[in-house]
Short mmCIF file of C-alpha atoms in Angstrom, two decimals:
data_model
loop_
_atom_site.label_atom_id
_atom_site.label_comp_id
_atom_site.label_asym_id
_atom_site.label_seq_id
_atom_site.Cartn_x
_atom_site.Cartn_y
_atom_site.Cartn_z
CA MET A 24 4.28 25.47 -14.78
CA PRO A 25 1.03 23.46 -14.36
CA PHE A 26 1.12 20.91 -11.55
CA SER A 27 0.36 17.95 -13.89
CA SER A 28 3.22 18.89 -16.19
CA SER A 29 5.62 19.19 -13.27
CA CYS A 30 4.56 15.78 -11.92
CA SER A 31 5.00 14.20 -15.35
CA LYS A 32 8.55 15.51 -15.59
CA VAL A 33 9.38 14.25 -12.10
CA SER A 34 7.94 10.84 -12.98
CA MET A 35 9.96 10.71 -16.19
CA VAL A 36 13.18 11.55 -14.34
CA LEU A 37 12.45 8.79 -11.83
CA VAL A 38 11.76 6.22 -14.57
CA VAL A 39 14.98 7.11 -16.40
CA SER A 40 16.92 6.96 -13.13
CA LEU A 41 15.49 3.53 -12.33
CA PHE A 42 16.42 2.29 -15.81
CA VAL A 43 19.99 3.52 -15.45
CA THR A 44 20.44 1.95 -12.02
CA SER A 45 19.05 -1.33 -13.36
CA LEU A 46 21.68 -1.30 -16.13
CA MET A 47 24.38 -0.57 -13.57
CA ALA A 48 23.28 -3.55 -11.50
CA MET A 49 23.41 -5.85 -14.52
CA THR A 50 27.06 -5.03 -15.36
CA ALA A 51 28.72 -6.54 -12.28
CA SER A 52 31.56 -8.93 -13.05
CA ALA A 53 30.74 -12.59 -12.65
CA GLY A 54 32.15 -14.99 -10.08
CA ASN A 55 32.65 -18.70 -10.63
CA PHE A 56 30.31 -21.05 -8.84
CA PHE A 57 32.81 -23.93 -8.91
CA GLN A 58 35.19 -21.78 -6.87
CA ASP A 59 32.68 -19.87 -4.75
CA ILE A 60 29.97 -22.25 -3.50
CA ASP A 61 29.30 -25.71 -2.08
CA VAL A 62 26.07 -27.62 -2.70
CA THR A 63 24.37 -28.21 0.67
CA PHE A 64 21.56 -30.57 -0.32
CA GLY A 65 19.66 -31.92 -3.29
CA ASP A 66 22.53 -33.76 -5.00
CA GLU A 67 22.04 -33.58 -8.78
CA ARG A 68 19.16 -31.12 -8.38
CA ALA A 69 21.78 -28.39 -7.94
CA LYS A 70 23.75 -27.96 -11.17
CA ILE A 71 26.69 -25.74 -12.06
CA LEU A 72 26.79 -25.06 -15.79
CA ASN A 73 28.60 -23.00 -18.44
CA GLY A 74 32.02 -23.41 -16.87
CA GLY A 75 30.85 -22.15 -13.50
CA GLN A 76 28.97 -19.08 -14.78
CA LEU A 77 25.44 -20.45 -14.23
CA LEU A 78 23.86 -22.36 -11.36
CA THR A 79 20.39 -23.89 -11.24
CA LEU A 80 18.44 -25.19 -8.26
CA ASN A 81 15.61 -27.65 -8.81
CA LEU A 82 12.70 -28.82 -6.67
CA ASP A 83 10.70 -32.00 -7.18
CA LYS A 84 8.40 -33.92 -4.90
CA ALA A 85 11.29 -35.84 -3.36
CA SER A 86 13.56 -32.90 -2.49
CA GLY A 87 14.59 -29.35 -3.05
CA SER A 88 18.20 -28.16 -3.34
CA GLY A 89 20.54 -25.51 -2.05
CA PHE A 90 24.04 -24.11 -1.78
CA LYS A 91 26.23 -21.97 0.47
CA SER A 92 29.31 -19.84 -0.08
CA LYS A 93 32.68 -21.37 0.68
CA ASN A 94 33.70 -18.18 2.49
CA GLU A 95 32.29 -16.24 5.42
CA TYR A 96 32.00 -12.46 5.35
CA LEU A 97 31.88 -9.76 8.03
CA PHE A 98 30.39 -6.75 6.24
CA GLY A 99 30.41 -6.21 2.50
CA ARG A 100 28.22 -5.95 -0.57
CA ILE A 101 26.65 -9.11 -2.00
CA ASP A 102 25.16 -9.19 -5.50
CA MET A 103 23.41 -12.09 -7.22
CA GLN A 104 21.38 -12.23 -10.41
CA ILE A 105 18.43 -14.60 -10.07
CA LYS A 106 15.66 -15.75 -12.40
CA LEU A 107 12.83 -17.21 -10.34
CA VAL A 108 10.59 -20.23 -10.88
CA SER A 109 8.20 -19.50 -13.73
CA GLY A 110 4.56 -20.48 -14.23
CA ASN A 111 2.62 -21.86 -11.30
CA SER A 112 5.16 -21.47 -8.48
CA ALA A 113 2.60 -21.63 -5.66
CA GLY A 114 3.95 -23.36 -2.55
CA THR A 115 7.60 -22.88 -3.47
CA VAL A 116 10.12 -20.63 -1.74
CA THR A 117 13.40 -19.44 -3.22
CA ALA A 118 15.54 -18.24 -0.32
CA TYR A 119 18.69 -16.13 -0.70
CA TYR A 120 20.26 -14.85 2.49
CA LEU A 121 23.26 -14.27 4.72
CA SER A 122 23.46 -16.22 7.97
CA SER A 123 25.83 -17.15 10.76
CA GLU A 124 25.39 -20.30 12.84
CA GLY A 125 24.15 -21.15 16.30
CA PRO A 126 21.16 -20.24 18.51
CA THR A 127 22.11 -16.56 18.61
CA HIS A 128 22.77 -16.35 14.88
CA ASP A 129 22.51 -13.25 12.71
CA GLU A 130 20.67 -13.36 9.39
CA ILE A 131 19.73 -11.04 6.51
CA ASP A 132 16.98 -12.50 4.32
CA PHE A 133 15.53 -12.33 0.86
CA GLU A 134 12.78 -14.95 0.39
CA PHE A 135 10.68 -15.18 -2.76
CA LEU A 136 7.27 -16.71 -2.10
CA GLY A 137 5.76 -18.33 -5.18
CA ASN A 138 2.22 -17.86 -6.42
CA LEU A 139 -0.32 -19.04 -8.98
CA SER A 140 0.40 -18.22 -12.61
CA GLY A 141 -0.32 -14.57 -13.29
CA ASP A 142 -0.23 -13.55 -9.62
CA PRO A 143 2.82 -11.67 -8.28
CA TYR A 144 5.61 -13.14 -6.24
CA THR A 145 5.92 -11.85 -2.68
CA LEU A 146 9.44 -10.74 -1.75
CA HIS A 147 9.85 -11.34 1.98
CA THR A 148 12.70 -9.62 3.86
CA ASN A 149 13.84 -10.00 7.45
CA VAL A 150 16.77 -9.15 9.73
CA PHE A 151 17.87 -11.36 12.63
CA SER A 152 20.33 -10.25 15.29
CA GLN A 153 21.43 -12.40 18.22
CA GLY A 154 18.84 -15.00 17.22
CA LYS A 155 15.89 -12.62 17.15
CA GLY A 156 14.04 -11.73 13.95
CA ASN A 157 10.40 -10.68 13.63
CA ARG A 158 11.34 -7.69 11.47
CA GLU A 159 9.49 -8.65 8.31
CA GLN A 160 8.77 -6.40 5.37
CA GLN A 161 7.16 -7.77 2.21
CA PHE A 162 6.92 -6.40 -1.30
CA HIS A 163 5.55 -7.12 -4.73
CA LEU A 164 7.97 -6.34 -7.55
CA TRP A 165 7.47 -3.87 -10.39
CA PHE A 166 8.47 -6.49 -12.99
CA ASP A 167 8.02 -10.21 -13.66
CA PRO A 168 11.02 -11.84 -11.90
CA THR A 169 10.60 -15.07 -13.90
CA LYS A 170 11.15 -13.60 -17.38
CA ALA A 171 14.76 -12.47 -17.00
CA PHE A 172 17.60 -12.23 -14.51
CA HIS A 173 17.45 -9.41 -11.97
CA THR A 174 20.07 -8.36 -9.42
CA TYR A 175 19.33 -8.75 -5.71
CA SER A 176 21.87 -7.09 -3.41
CA ILE A 177 22.66 -6.68 0.26
CA VAL A 178 24.88 -3.85 1.47
CA TRP A 179 25.97 -4.56 5.04
CA ASN A 180 28.20 -2.14 6.91
CA SER A 181 28.50 -1.06 10.52
CA GLN A 182 25.92 1.72 10.10
CA ARG A 183 23.11 0.00 8.20
CA ILE A 184 21.83 -2.83 6.02
CA ILE A 185 20.41 -1.90 2.62
CA PHE A 186 18.32 -4.31 0.53
CA LEU A 187 18.41 -3.50 -3.19
CA VAL A 188 16.68 -4.83 -6.30
CA ASP A 189 18.42 -3.88 -9.55
CA ASN A 190 20.35 -1.34 -7.47
CA ILE A 191 17.10 0.27 -6.28
CA PRO A 192 16.82 0.37 -2.47
CA ILE A 193 13.70 -1.30 -1.10
CA ARG A 194 14.56 -1.42 2.60
CA VAL A 195 17.05 0.05 5.07
CA PHE A 196 17.71 -1.36 8.55
CA THR A 197 19.73 1.18 10.53
CA ASN A 198 22.11 0.43 13.39
CA LEU A 199 20.28 1.71 16.48
CA GLU A 200 22.34 -0.02 19.15
CA THR A 201 22.47 3.29 21.02
CA ILE A 202 18.80 2.83 21.92
CA GLY A 203 19.06 -0.91 22.60
CA VAL A 204 18.27 -2.45 19.19
CA PRO A 205 20.65 -5.35 18.41
CA PHE A 206 22.52 -5.04 15.09
CA PRO A 207 24.48 -7.75 13.24
CA LYS A 208 28.14 -6.75 13.46
CA THR A 209 30.25 -9.41 15.16
CA GLN A 210 29.36 -12.73 13.53
CA PRO A 211 30.71 -13.54 10.05
CA MET A 212 28.02 -14.90 7.75
CA ARG A 213 27.89 -17.17 4.73
CA ILE A 214 25.64 -16.72 1.73
CA TYR A 215 22.96 -19.39 1.41
CA SER A 216 20.31 -20.11 -1.16
CA SER A 217 17.73 -22.84 -1.49
CA LEU A 218 14.61 -23.82 -3.41
CA TRP A 219 12.17 -25.79 -1.31
CA ASN A 220 8.54 -26.70 -0.75
CA ALA A 221 6.71 -24.60 1.86
CA ASP A 222 3.11 -25.06 0.79
CA ASP A 223 1.98 -25.19 4.42
CA TRP A 224 2.47 -21.38 4.62
CA ALA A 225 4.11 -19.78 1.58
CA THR A 226 1.14 -18.98 -0.67
CA ARG A 227 -1.95 -17.35 0.84
CA GLY A 228 -1.10 -18.71 4.25
CA GLY A 229 -0.94 -22.29 3.00
CA LEU A 230 -4.32 -22.31 1.27
CA VAL A 231 -2.73 -22.89 -2.15
CA LYS A 232 -0.67 -26.06 -2.39
CA THR A 233 2.21 -26.99 -4.67
CA ASP A 234 1.10 -28.46 -8.00
CA TRP A 235 3.58 -31.29 -8.43
CA THR A 236 2.45 -31.88 -12.01
CA GLN A 237 4.47 -28.73 -12.81
CA ALA A 238 7.69 -30.14 -11.30
CA PRO A 239 10.60 -29.88 -11.53
CA PHE A 240 10.65 -26.22 -10.51
CA THR A 241 13.83 -24.33 -11.40
CA ALA A 242 15.52 -21.14 -10.19
CA SER A 243 18.65 -19.89 -11.97
CA TYR A 244 21.62 -17.87 -10.71
CA ARG A 245 24.51 -16.01 -12.32
CA ASN A 246 26.94 -13.10 -11.78
CA PHE A 247 27.62 -13.73 -8.11
CA GLN A 248 29.81 -10.94 -6.74
CA VAL A 249 31.09 -10.15 -3.26
CA SER A 250 32.82 -6.92 -2.29
CA THR A 251 34.58 -7.02 1.10
CA THR A 252 37.70 -5.59 2.71
CA SER A 253 39.63 -8.62 1.43
CA THR A 254 38.44 -8.40 -2.20
CA ASN A 255 38.55 -4.70 -3.04
CA SER A 256 40.89 -1.78 -3.34
CA LEU A 257 40.63 1.06 -0.85
CA THR A 258 38.54 3.06 -3.34
CA GLU A 259 36.01 0.26 -3.76
CA GLN A 260 35.90 -0.44 -0.05
CA SER A 261 34.83 3.08 0.76
CA ALA A 262 31.72 2.77 -1.41
CA TRP A 263 30.01 0.00 0.55
CA GLN A 264 31.65 0.64 3.94
CA THR A 265 29.96 4.01 4.27
CA GLN A 266 27.08 3.56 1.83
CA GLY A 267 23.80 5.18 2.76
CA LEU A 268 21.06 6.82 0.73
CA ASP A 269 21.37 10.19 -0.95
CA SER A 270 18.33 12.24 -1.94
CA ALA A 271 17.76 10.21 -5.11
CA GLY A 272 18.09 6.96 -3.16
CA ARG A 273 15.57 8.11 -0.56
CA ASN A 274 13.14 9.01 -3.35
CA ARG A 275 13.49 5.55 -4.88
CA LEU A 276 13.03 3.89 -1.50
CA ARG A 277 9.92 5.97 -0.86
CA TRP A 278 8.56 5.06 -4.32
CA VAL A 279 9.03 1.33 -3.68
CA GLN A 280 7.58 1.42 -0.19
CA GLN A 281 4.56 3.49 -1.19
CA LYS A 282 3.76 1.53 -4.35
CA PHE A 283 4.90 -2.03 -3.70
CA MET A 284 5.14 -2.76 0.03
CA VAL A 285 2.42 -5.20 1.11
CA TYR A 286 3.45 -5.80 4.74
CA ASN A 287 5.49 -3.86 7.29
CA TYR A 288 5.96 -5.07 10.85
CA CYS A 289 6.33 -1.45 11.87
CA SER A 290 2.68 -0.85 10.94
CA ASP A 291 1.24 -4.01 12.53
CA LEU A 292 -0.43 -2.67 15.66
CA LYS A 293 -2.39 -5.91 16.17
CA ARG A 294 0.85 -7.85 16.35
CA PHE A 295 2.39 -5.44 18.84
CA PRO A 296 -0.51 -4.34 21.09
CA GLN A 297 1.92 -3.14 23.77
CA GLY A 298 3.63 -0.81 21.32
CA LEU A 299 5.66 -1.04 18.14
CA PRO A 300 9.35 -2.04 18.35
CA VAL A 301 11.55 0.92 19.22
CA GLU A 302 13.27 0.99 15.82
CA CYS A 303 9.89 1.58 14.18
CA ARG A 304 9.70 4.95 15.85
CA ARG A 305 12.99 6.16 14.43
CA SER A 306 14.12 7.30 10.96
CA ARG A 307 14.46 4.56 8.35
CA PHE A 308 17.45 6.26 6.70
#
């Protein structure tokens, strides 16, 4: 078989696989925001609508808004469908993350950095353990995240943390405590989200400021789902408690990181002149 034909077939299989996993991610059962979250700031700028099935956060020049989960979780799978701020979102940040409290807190981050109309969002990820982060990876997405809802997920078990977009893995942070790398595993975390102004750094290092004539800015949320040891049957527990990446998952991760990654702390030799962090020298999977 000619090489070009073989590559085309492989590409087609990958595209179909990505489409199927996207559909799977969109079929998660919905939670109820009245029951599941508390508004943390912004007053009426955070709105729960449609009987608890939809939540919107708004940002204007006076304030942003945010919420947190009523419950804390120690390991689990978190899914949320989000539609990001549309149009000129430069200067805005939509944050969606897990975090504990205190100076030695743990944290697992998705942050969506806005941009000028027509320019891509930057998806910023990070992992904190015992108060230390500095493990940033950033991506552009392969779709417009403002046109429709997409599912952003965190799988957190004792072996690894997997970041997923529409059920497609974009990043894996492996437990490497055996070689001295701290891993979040003892502090329960809540889910937080906020929409706020960060035009001193968010877009092109702060060069592009928020255009307040476009306010209010709005991000929308639906289909919040949490799978933990307290919410699932034994069959469902086993899926996330031991979840890793199979061959297809590793191929998808490689595709995302080769095509859409725009920053990786593990490649930043200028930032770490004395040598890259030890986890950077080990397998990602």
